[in-house]
PDB file of C-alpha atoms in Angstrom:
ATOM      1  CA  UNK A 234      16.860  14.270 -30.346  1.00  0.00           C
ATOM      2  CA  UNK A 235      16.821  12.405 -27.037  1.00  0.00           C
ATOM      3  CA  UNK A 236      15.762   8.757 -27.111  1.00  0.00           C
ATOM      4  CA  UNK A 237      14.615   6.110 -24.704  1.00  0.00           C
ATOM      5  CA  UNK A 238      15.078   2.749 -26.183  1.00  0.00           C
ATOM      6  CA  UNK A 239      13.937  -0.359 -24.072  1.00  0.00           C
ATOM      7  CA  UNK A 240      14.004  -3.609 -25.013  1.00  0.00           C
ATOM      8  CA  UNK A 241      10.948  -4.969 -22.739  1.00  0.00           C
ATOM      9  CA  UNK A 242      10.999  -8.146 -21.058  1.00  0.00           C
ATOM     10  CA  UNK A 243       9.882  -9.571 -17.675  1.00  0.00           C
ATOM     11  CA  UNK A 244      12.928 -10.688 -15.459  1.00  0.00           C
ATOM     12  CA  UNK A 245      15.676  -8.631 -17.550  1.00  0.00           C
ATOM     13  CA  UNK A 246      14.172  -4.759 -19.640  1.00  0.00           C
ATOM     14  CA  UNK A 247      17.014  -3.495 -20.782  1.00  0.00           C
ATOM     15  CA  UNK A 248      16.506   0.479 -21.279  1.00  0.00           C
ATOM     16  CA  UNK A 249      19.432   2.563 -23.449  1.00  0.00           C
ATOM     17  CA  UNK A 250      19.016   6.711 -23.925  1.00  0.00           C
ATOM     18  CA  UNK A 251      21.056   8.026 -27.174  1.00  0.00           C
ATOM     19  CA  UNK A 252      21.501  11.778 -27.981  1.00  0.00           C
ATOM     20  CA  UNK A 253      21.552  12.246 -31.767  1.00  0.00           C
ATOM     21  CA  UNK A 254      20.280  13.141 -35.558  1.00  0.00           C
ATOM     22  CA  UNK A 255      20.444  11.960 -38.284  1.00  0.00           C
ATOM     23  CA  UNK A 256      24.388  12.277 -40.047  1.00  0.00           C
ATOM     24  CA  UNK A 257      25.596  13.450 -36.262  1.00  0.00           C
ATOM     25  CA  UNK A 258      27.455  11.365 -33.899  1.00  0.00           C
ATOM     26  CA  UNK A 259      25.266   9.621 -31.824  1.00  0.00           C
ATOM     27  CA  UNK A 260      25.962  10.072 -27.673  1.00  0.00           C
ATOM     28  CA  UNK A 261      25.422   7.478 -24.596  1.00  0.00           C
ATOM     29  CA  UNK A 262      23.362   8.907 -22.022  1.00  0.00           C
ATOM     30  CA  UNK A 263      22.458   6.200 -20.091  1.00  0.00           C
ATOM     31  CA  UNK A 264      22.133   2.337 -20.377  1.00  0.00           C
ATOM     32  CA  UNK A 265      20.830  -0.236 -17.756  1.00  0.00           C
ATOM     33  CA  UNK A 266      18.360  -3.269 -17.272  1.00  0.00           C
ATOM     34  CA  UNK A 267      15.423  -3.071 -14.914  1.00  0.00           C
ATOM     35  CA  UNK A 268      15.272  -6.531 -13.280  1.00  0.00           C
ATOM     36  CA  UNK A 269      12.942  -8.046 -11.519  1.00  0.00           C
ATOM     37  CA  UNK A 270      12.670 -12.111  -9.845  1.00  0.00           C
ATOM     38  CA  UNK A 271      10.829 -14.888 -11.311  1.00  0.00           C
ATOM     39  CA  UNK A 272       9.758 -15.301  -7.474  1.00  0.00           C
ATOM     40  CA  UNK A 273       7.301 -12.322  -7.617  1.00  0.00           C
ATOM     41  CA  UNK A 274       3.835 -12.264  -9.025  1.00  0.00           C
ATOM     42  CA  UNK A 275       3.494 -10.648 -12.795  1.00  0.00           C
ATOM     43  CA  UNK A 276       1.413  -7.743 -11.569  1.00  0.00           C
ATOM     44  CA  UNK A 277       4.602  -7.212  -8.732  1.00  0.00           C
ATOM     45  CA  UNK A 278       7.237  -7.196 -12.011  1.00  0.00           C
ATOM     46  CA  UNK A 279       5.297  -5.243 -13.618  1.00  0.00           C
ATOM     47  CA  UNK A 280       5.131  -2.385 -11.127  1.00  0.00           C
ATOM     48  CA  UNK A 281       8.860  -3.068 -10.612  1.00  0.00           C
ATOM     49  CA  UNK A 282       9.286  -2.139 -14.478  1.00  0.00           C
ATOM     50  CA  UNK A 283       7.111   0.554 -14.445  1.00  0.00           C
ATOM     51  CA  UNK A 284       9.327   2.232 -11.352  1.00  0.00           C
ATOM     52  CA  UNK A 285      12.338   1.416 -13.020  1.00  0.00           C
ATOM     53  CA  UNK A 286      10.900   3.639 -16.367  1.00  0.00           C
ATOM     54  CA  UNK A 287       9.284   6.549 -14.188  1.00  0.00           C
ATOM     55  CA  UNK A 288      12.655   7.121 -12.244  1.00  0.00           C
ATOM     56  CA  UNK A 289      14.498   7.012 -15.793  1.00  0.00           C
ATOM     57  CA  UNK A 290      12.040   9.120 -17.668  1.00  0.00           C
ATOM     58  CA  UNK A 291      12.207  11.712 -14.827  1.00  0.00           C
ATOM     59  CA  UNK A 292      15.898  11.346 -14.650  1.00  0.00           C
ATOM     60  CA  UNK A 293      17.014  11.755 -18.672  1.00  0.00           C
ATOM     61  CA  UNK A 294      13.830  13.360 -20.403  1.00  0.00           C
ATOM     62  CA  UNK A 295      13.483  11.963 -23.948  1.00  0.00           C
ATOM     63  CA  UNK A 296      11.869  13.685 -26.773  1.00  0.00           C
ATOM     64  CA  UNK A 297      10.796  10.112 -27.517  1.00  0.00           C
ATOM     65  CA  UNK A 298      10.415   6.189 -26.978  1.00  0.00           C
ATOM     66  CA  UNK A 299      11.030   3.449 -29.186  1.00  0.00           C
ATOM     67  CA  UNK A 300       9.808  -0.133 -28.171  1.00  0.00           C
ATOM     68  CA  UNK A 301      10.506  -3.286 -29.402  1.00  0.00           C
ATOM     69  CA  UNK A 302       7.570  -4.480 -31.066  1.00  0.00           C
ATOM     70  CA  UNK A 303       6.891  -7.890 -30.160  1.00  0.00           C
ATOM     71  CA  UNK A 304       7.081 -10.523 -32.432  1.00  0.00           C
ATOM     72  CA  UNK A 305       5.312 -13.864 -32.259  1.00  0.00           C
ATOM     73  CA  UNK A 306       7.712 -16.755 -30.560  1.00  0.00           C
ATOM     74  CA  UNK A 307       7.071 -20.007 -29.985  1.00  0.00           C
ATOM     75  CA  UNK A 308       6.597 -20.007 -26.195  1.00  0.00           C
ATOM     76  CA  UNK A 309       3.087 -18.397 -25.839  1.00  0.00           C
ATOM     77  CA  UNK A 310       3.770 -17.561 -21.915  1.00  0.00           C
ATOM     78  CA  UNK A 311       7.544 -15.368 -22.945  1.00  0.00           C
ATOM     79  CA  UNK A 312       5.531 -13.488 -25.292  1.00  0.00           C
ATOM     80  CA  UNK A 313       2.621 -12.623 -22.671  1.00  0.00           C
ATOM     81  CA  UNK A 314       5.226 -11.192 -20.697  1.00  0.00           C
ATOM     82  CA  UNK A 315       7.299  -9.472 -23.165  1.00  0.00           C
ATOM     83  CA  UNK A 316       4.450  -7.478 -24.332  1.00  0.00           C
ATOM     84  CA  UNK A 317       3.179  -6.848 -20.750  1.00  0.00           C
ATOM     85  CA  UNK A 318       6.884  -5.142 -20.504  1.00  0.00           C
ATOM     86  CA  UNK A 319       6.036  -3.529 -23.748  1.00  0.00           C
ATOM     87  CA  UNK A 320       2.955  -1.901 -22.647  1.00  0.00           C
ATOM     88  CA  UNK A 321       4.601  -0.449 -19.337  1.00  0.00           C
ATOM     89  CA  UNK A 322       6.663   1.384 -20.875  1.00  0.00           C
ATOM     90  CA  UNK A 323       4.235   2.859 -23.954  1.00  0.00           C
ATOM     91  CA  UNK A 324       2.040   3.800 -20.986  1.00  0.00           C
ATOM     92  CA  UNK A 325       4.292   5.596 -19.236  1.00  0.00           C
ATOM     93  CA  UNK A 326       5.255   7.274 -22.096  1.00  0.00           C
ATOM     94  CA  UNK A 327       1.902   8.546 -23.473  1.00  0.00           C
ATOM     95  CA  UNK A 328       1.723   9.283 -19.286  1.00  0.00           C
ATOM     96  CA  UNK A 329       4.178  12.280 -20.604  1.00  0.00           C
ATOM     97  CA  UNK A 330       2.807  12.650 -23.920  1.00  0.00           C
ATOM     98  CA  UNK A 331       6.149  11.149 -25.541  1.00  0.00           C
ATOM     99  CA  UNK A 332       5.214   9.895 -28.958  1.00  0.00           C
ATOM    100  CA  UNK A 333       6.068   6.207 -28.863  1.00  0.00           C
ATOM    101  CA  UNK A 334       7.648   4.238 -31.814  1.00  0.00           C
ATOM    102  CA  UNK A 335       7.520   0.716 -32.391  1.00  0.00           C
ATOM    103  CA  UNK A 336      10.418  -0.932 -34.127  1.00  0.00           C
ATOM    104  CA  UNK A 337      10.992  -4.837 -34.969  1.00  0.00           C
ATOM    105  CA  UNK A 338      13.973  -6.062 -33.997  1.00  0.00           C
ATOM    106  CA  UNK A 339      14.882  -6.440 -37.780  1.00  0.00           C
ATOM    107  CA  UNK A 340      14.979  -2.702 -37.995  1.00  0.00           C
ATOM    108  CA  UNK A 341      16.676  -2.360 -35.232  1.00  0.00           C
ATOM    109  CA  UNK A 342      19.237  -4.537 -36.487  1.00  0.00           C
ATOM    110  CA  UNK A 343      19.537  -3.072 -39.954  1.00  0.00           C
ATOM    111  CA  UNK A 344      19.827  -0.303 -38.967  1.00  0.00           C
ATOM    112  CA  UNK A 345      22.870  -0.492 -36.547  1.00  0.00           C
ATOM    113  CA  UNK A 346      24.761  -3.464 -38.579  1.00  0.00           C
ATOM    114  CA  UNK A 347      23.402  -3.248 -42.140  1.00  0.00           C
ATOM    115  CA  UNK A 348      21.556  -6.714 -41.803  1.00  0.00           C
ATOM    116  CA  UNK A 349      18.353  -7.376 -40.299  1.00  0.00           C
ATOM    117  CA  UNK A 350      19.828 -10.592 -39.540  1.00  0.00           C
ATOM    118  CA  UNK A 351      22.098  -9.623 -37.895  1.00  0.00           C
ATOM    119  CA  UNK A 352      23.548 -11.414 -34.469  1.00  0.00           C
ATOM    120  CA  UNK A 353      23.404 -10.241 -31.102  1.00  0.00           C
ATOM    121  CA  UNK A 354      26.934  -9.864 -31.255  1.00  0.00           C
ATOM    122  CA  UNK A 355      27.629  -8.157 -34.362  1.00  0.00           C
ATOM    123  CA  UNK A 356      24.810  -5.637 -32.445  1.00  0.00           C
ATOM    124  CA  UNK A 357      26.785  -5.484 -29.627  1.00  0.00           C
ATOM    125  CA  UNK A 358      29.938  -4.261 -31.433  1.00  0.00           C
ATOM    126  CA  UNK A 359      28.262  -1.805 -33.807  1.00  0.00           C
ATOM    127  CA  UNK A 360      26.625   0.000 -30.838  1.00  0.00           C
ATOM    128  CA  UNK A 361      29.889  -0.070 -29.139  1.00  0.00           C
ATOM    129  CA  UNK A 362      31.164   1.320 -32.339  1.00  0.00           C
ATOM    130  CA  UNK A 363      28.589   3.661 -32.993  1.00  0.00           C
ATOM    131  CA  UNK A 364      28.661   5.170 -29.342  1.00  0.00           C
ATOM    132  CA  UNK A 365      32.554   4.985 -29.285  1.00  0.00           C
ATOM    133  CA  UNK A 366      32.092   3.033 -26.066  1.00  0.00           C
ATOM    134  CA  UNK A 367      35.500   1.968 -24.168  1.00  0.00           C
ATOM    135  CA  UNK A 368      33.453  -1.371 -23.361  1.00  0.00           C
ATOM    136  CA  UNK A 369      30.659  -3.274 -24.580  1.00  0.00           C
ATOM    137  CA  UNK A 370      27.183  -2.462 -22.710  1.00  0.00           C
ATOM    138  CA  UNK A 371      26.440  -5.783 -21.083  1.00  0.00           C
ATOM    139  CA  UNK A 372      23.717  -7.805 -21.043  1.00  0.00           C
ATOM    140  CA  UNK A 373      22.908  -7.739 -24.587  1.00  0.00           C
ATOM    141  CA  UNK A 374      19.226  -6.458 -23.348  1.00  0.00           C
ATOM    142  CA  UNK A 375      21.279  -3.240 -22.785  1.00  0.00           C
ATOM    143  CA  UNK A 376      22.782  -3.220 -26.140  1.00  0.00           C
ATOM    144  CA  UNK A 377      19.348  -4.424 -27.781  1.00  0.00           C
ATOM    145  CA  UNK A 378      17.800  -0.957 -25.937  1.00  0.00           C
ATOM    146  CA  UNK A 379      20.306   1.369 -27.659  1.00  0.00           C
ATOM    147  CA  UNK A 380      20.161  -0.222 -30.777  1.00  0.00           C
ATOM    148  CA  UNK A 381      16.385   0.364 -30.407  1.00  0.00           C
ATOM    149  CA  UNK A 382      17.181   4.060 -30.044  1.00  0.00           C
ATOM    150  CA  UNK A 383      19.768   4.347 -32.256  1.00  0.00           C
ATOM    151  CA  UNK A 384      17.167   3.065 -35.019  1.00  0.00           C
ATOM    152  CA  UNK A 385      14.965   5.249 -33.841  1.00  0.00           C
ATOM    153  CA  UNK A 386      17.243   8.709 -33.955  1.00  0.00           C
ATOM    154  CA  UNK A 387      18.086   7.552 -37.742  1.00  0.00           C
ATOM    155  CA  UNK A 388      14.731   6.116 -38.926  1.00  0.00           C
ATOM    156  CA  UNK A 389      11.948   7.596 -36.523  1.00  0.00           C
ATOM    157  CA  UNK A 390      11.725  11.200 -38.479  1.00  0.00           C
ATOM    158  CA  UNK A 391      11.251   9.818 -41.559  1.00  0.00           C
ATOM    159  CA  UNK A 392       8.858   7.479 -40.183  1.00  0.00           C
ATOM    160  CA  UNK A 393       6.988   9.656 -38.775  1.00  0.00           C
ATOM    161  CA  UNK A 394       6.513  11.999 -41.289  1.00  0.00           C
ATOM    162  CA  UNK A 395       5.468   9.162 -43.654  1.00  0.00           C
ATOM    163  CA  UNK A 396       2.756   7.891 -40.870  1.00  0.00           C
ATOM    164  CA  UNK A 397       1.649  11.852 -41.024  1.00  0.00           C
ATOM    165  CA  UNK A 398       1.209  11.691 -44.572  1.00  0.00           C
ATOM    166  CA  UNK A 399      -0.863   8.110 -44.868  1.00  0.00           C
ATOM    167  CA  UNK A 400      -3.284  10.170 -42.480  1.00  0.00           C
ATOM    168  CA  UNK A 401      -3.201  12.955 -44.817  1.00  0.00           C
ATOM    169  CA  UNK A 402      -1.467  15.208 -41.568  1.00  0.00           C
ATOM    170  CA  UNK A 403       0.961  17.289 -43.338  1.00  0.00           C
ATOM    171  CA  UNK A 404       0.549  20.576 -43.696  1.00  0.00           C
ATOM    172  CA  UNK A 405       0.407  21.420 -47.369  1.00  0.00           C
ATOM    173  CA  UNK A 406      -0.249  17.666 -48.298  1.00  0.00           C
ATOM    174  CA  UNK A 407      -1.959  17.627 -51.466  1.00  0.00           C
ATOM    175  CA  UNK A 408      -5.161  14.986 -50.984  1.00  0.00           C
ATOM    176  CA  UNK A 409      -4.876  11.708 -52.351  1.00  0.00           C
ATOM    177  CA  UNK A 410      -6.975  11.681 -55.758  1.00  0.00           C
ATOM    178  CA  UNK A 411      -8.802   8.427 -57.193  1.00  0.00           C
ATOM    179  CA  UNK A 412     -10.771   7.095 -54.090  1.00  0.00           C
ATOM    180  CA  UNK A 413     -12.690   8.266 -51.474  1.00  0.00           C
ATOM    181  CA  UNK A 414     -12.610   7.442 -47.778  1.00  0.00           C
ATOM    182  CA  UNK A 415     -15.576   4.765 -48.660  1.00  0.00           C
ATOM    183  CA  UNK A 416     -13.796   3.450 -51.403  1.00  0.00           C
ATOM    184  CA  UNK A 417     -15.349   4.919 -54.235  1.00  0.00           C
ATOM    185  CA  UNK A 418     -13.426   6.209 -57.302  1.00  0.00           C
ATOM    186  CA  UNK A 419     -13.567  10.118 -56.997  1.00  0.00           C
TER     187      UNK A 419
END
């Protein structure tokens, strides 16, 4: 499985694409940050973001996308733009008809170091790790991305397949017994 992880943000995106499957070593494809200036207008950076993702997505062709979902931080106008980032690049996924994952960047961190509170360091050097990387991918936006990915190579199956069966999607899945779409006890 191919995956695009990006770790959206405004001035610095960072964007990391991992070969891999679960129990496999994992493989760098690419890594980078899509920048844009605090000088340009929001809907300016946001077309810069979405270039920098088309070019990429054309360039590496991932079976999927994971996001970070964004969390609630204090400043109110970071946020704003880190989930503008994040909806960039879930549209120009779903533009392909990727499936798009979300992961928190708890999960992301577990799931590289062990620790969902884990530091951006210890990140840096387990993706380094994992990847067998001669150097540390620099800024830690990049390493954030294919930590994204990475989570999402080990995790994103399984997660999937449980989202399918919530919505009753798998085939074979017996029906859930006891209450009805409306509630009522069957």
């Amino acid at each position: 499985m191919r995956v695009l992880g990006v770790d959206p943000g405004l001035t610095r995106c960072g964007v990391g694409v991992v070969d891999g499957a679960p129990g496999t070593p994992l493989t760098l494809v690419a890594v980078d940050v899509i920048r844009t200036s605090h000088d340009d207008e929001v809907p300016v950076r946001l077309l810069g973001i979405e270039a920098g993702l088309e070019a990429l997505l054309d360039e590496v062709r991932p079976d999927a996308v994971a996001v970070e979902r964004v969390f609630s931080q204090h400043n109110v106008r970071t946020v704003m733009g880190t989930a503008q980032a994040a909806g960039v690049a879930m549209l120009a996924a779903a533009r392909r008809g990727l499936p798009v994952a979300l992961h928190t960047p708890s999960e992301a961190k577990a799931a590289v170091t062990g620790s969902g509170r884990a530091d951006k360091a210890q990140v840096t050097k387990m993706v380094t790790r994992l990847l067998r990387l001669d150097a540390a991918p620099r800024p830690a936006d990049a390493a954030d991305a294919l930590a994204l990915a990475i989570c999402h190579v080990w995790r994103g199956g399984a997660q999937a397949r449980l989202a399918a069966a919530r919505r009753g999607a798998l085939p074979g899945a017996a029906p859930v017994h006891g209450r009805s779409r409306g509630g009522a006890t069957q």
